[in-house]
CSV table of C-alpha atoms in Angstrom, one decimal:
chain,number,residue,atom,x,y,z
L,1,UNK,CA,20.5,1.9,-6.5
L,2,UNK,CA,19.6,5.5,-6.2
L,3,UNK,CA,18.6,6.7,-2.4
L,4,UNK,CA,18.4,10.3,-1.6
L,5,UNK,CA,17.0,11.1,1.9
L,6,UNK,CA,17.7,13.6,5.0
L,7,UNK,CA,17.1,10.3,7.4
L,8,UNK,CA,17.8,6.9,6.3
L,9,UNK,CA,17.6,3.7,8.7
L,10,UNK,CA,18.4,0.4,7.4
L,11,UNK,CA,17.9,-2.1,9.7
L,12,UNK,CA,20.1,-5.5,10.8
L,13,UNK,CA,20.2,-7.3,7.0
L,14,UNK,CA,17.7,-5.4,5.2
L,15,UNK,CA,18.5,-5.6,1.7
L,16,UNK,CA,17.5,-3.0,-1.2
L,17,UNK,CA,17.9,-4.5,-4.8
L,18,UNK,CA,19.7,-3.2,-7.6
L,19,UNK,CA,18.4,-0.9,-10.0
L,20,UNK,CA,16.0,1.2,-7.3
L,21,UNK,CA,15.3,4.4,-6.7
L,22,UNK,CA,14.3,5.9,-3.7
L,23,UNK,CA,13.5,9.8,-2.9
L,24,UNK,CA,12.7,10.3,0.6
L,25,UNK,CA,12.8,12.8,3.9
L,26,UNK,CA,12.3,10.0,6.1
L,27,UNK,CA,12.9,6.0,5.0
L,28,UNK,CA,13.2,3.5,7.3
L,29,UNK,CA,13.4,-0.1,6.4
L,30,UNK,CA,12.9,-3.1,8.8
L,31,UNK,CA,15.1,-6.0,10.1
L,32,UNK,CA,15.5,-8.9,7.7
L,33,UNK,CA,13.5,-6.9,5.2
L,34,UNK,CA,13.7,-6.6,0.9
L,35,UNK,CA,13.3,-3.9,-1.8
L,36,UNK,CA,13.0,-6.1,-4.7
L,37,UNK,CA,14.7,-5.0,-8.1
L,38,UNK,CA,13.9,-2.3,-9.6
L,39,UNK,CA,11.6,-0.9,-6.9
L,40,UNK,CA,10.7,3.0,-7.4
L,41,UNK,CA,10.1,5.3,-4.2
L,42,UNK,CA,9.3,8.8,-4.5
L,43,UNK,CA,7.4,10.1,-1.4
L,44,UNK,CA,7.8,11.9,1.7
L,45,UNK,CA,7.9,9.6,5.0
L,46,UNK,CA,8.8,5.9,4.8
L,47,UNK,CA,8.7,3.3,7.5
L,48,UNK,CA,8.7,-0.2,6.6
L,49,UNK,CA,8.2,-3.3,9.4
L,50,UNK,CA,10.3,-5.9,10.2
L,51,UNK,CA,10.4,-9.2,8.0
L,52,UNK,CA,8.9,-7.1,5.0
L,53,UNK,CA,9.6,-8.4,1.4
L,54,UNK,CA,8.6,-6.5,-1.8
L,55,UNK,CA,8.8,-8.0,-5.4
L,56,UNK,CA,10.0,-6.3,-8.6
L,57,UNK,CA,9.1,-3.2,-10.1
L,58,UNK,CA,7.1,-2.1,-7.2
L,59,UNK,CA,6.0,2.0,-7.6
L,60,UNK,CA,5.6,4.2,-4.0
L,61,UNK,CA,4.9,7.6,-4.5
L,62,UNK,CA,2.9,8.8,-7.4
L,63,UNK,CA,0.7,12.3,-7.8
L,64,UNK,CA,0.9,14.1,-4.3
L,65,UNK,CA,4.0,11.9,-3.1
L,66,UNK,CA,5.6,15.3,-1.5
L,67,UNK,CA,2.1,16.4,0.2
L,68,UNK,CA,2.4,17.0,4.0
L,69,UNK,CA,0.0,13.7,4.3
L,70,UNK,CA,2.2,11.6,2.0
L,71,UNK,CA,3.6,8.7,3.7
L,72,UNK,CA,3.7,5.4,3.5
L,73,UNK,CA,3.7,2.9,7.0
L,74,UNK,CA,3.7,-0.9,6.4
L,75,UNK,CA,3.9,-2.9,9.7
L,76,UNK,CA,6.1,-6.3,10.2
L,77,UNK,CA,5.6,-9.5,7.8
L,78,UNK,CA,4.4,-7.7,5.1
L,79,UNK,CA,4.4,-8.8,1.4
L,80,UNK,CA,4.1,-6.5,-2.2
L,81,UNK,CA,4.3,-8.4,-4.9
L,82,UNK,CA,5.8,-7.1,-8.2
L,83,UNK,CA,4.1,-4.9,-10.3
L,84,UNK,CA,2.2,-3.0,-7.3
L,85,UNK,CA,1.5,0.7,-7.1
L,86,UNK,CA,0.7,2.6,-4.2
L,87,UNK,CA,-0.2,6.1,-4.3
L,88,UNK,CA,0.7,7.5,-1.4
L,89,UNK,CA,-0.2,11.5,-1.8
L,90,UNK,CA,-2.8,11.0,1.2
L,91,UNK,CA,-1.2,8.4,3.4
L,92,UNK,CA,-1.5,4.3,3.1
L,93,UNK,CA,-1.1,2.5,6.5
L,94,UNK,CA,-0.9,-0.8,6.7
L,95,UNK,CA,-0.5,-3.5,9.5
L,96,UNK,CA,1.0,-6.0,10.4
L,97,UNK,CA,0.8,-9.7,7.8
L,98,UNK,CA,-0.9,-8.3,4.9
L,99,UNK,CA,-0.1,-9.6,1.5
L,100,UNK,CA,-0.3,-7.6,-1.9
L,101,UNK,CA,-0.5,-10.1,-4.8
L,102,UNK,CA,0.8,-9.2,-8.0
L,103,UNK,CA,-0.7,-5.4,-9.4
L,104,UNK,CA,-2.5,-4.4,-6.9
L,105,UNK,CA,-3.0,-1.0,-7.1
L,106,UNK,CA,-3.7,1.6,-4.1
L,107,UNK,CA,-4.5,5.0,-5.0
L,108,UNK,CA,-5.1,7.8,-2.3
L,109,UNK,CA,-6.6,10.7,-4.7
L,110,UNK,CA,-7.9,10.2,-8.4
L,111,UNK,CA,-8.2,13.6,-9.6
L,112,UNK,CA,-7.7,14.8,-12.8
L,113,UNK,CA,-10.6,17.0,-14.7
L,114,UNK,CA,-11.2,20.7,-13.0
L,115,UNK,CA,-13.7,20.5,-10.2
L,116,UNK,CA,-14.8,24.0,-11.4
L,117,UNK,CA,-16.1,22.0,-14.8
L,118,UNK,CA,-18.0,19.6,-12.3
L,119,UNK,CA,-16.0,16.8,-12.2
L,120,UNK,CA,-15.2,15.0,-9.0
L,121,UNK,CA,-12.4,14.0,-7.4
L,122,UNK,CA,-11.8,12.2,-4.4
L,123,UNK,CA,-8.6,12.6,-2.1
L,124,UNK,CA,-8.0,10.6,1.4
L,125,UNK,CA,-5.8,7.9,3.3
L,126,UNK,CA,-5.7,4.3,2.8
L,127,UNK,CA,-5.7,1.7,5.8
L,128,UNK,CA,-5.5,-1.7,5.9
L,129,UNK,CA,-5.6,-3.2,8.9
L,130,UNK,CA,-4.1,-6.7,10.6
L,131,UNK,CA,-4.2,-9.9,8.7
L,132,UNK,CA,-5.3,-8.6,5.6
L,133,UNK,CA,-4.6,-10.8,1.7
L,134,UNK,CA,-5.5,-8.3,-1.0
L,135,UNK,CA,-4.9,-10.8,-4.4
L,136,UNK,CA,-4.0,-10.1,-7.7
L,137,UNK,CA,-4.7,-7.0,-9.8
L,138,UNK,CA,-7.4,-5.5,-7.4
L,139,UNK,CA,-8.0,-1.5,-7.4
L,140,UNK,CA,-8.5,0.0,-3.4
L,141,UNK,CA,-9.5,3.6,-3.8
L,142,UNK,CA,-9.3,6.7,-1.7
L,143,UNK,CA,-10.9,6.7,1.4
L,144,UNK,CA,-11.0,2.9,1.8
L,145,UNK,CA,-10.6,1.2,5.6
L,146,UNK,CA,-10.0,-2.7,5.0
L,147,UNK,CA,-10.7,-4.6,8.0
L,148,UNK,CA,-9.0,-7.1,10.2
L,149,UNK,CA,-8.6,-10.2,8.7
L,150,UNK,CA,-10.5,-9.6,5.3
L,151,UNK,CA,-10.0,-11.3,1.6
L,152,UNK,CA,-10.2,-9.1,-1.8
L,153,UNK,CA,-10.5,-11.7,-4.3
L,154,UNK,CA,-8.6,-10.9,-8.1
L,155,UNK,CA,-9.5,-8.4,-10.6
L,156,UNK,CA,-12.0,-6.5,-7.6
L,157,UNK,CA,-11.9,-2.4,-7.1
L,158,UNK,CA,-12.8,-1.1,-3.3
L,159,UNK,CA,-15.0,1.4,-3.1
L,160,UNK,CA,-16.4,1.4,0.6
L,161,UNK,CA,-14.9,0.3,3.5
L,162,UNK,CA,-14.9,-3.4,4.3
L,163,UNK,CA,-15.8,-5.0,8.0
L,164,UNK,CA,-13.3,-7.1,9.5
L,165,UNK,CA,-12.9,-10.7,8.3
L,166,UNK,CA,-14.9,-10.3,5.7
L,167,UNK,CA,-14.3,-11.5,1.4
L,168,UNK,CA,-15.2,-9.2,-1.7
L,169,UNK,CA,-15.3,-10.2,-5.1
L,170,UNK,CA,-16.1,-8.0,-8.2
L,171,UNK,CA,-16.2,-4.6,-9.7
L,172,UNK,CA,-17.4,-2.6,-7.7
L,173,UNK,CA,-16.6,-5.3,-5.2
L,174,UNK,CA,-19.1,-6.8,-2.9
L,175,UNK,CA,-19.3,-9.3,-0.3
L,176,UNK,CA,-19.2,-13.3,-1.0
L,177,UNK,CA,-18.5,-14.5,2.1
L,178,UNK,CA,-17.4,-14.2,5.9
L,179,UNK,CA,-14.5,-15.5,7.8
L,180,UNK,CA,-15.3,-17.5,10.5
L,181,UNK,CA,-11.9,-17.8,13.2
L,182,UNK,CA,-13.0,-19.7,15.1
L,183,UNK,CA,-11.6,-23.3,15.3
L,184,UNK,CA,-13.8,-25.8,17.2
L,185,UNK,CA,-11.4,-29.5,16.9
């Protein structure tokens, strides 16, 4: 592994696999937490929770990665699955227990074409919040706030926020269903 930073913090039996590559003015990296193999990080401020695990070929960083809003903050018991890519020009945030099935992909800007042509882009920050499961190869866009507790079900895109405890399916996604917690025995 690769690791250039000004301030590196690897907590009590973190582990980072072989073959990674990691680019960083900040990067901190939780107690009993993983970099898989073969995990790419190029961006500018890195703090990763406690108990965090990451899969294989996971890609941080992207278009923007050394912006003054690029960072990346994952909270404790956090999972990304192989194959993931999050963008992280305008800032993703996530909390604590969310899971990223394999090739989910988070982008914080898609921009491309000149906006003097008329083409739009859209830049902005990514949150997820508490208790999130975002499954396999689903697409969250700039802009997005995923609520407490809420399912994306495969092969969706985000393209508006989503309320707490609440499951999307499709493309654009929409909602399917609600999560009722409470748990009458």
């Amino acid at each position: 592994s690769i690791i250039f930073a000004e301030y590196i913090h690897l907590k009590r039996a973190s582990k980072i696999g072989a073959k990674c590559y990691i680019k960083a003015s900040t990067f901190e990296l939780g107690v009993m937490s993983v970099l898989g193999y073969n995990v790419n990080i190029v961006t500018r401020h890195i703090k990763i929770g406690d108990v965090f695990f990451s899969g294989n070929s996971v890609t941080i960083g992207g278009g923007g990665a050394y912006s003054s809003k690029a960072r990346l903050i994952i909270g404790d018991e956090c999972l990304v699955s192989s194959n993931c890519i999050l963008n992280t020009g305008e800032g993703i945030i996530m909390g604590n227990r969310v899971g990223l099935s394999p090739y989910v992909k988070l982008y914080t800007h898609n921009h491309w074409q000149n906006e003097l042509e008329g083409y739009h882009s859209n830049f902005g920050p990514i949150m997820i919040e508490d208790n999130v499961y975002i499954t396999g190869d689903c697409l969250i866009v700039p802009n997005v706030r995923i609520g407490e507790g809420s399912t994306i079900f495969a092969n969706s895109t985000v393209t508006q926020n989503v309320k707490p405890f609440t499951q999307l399916s499709g493309n654009p996604a929409v909602v399917v269903g609600k999560i009722d917690t409470s748990i009458n025995i």
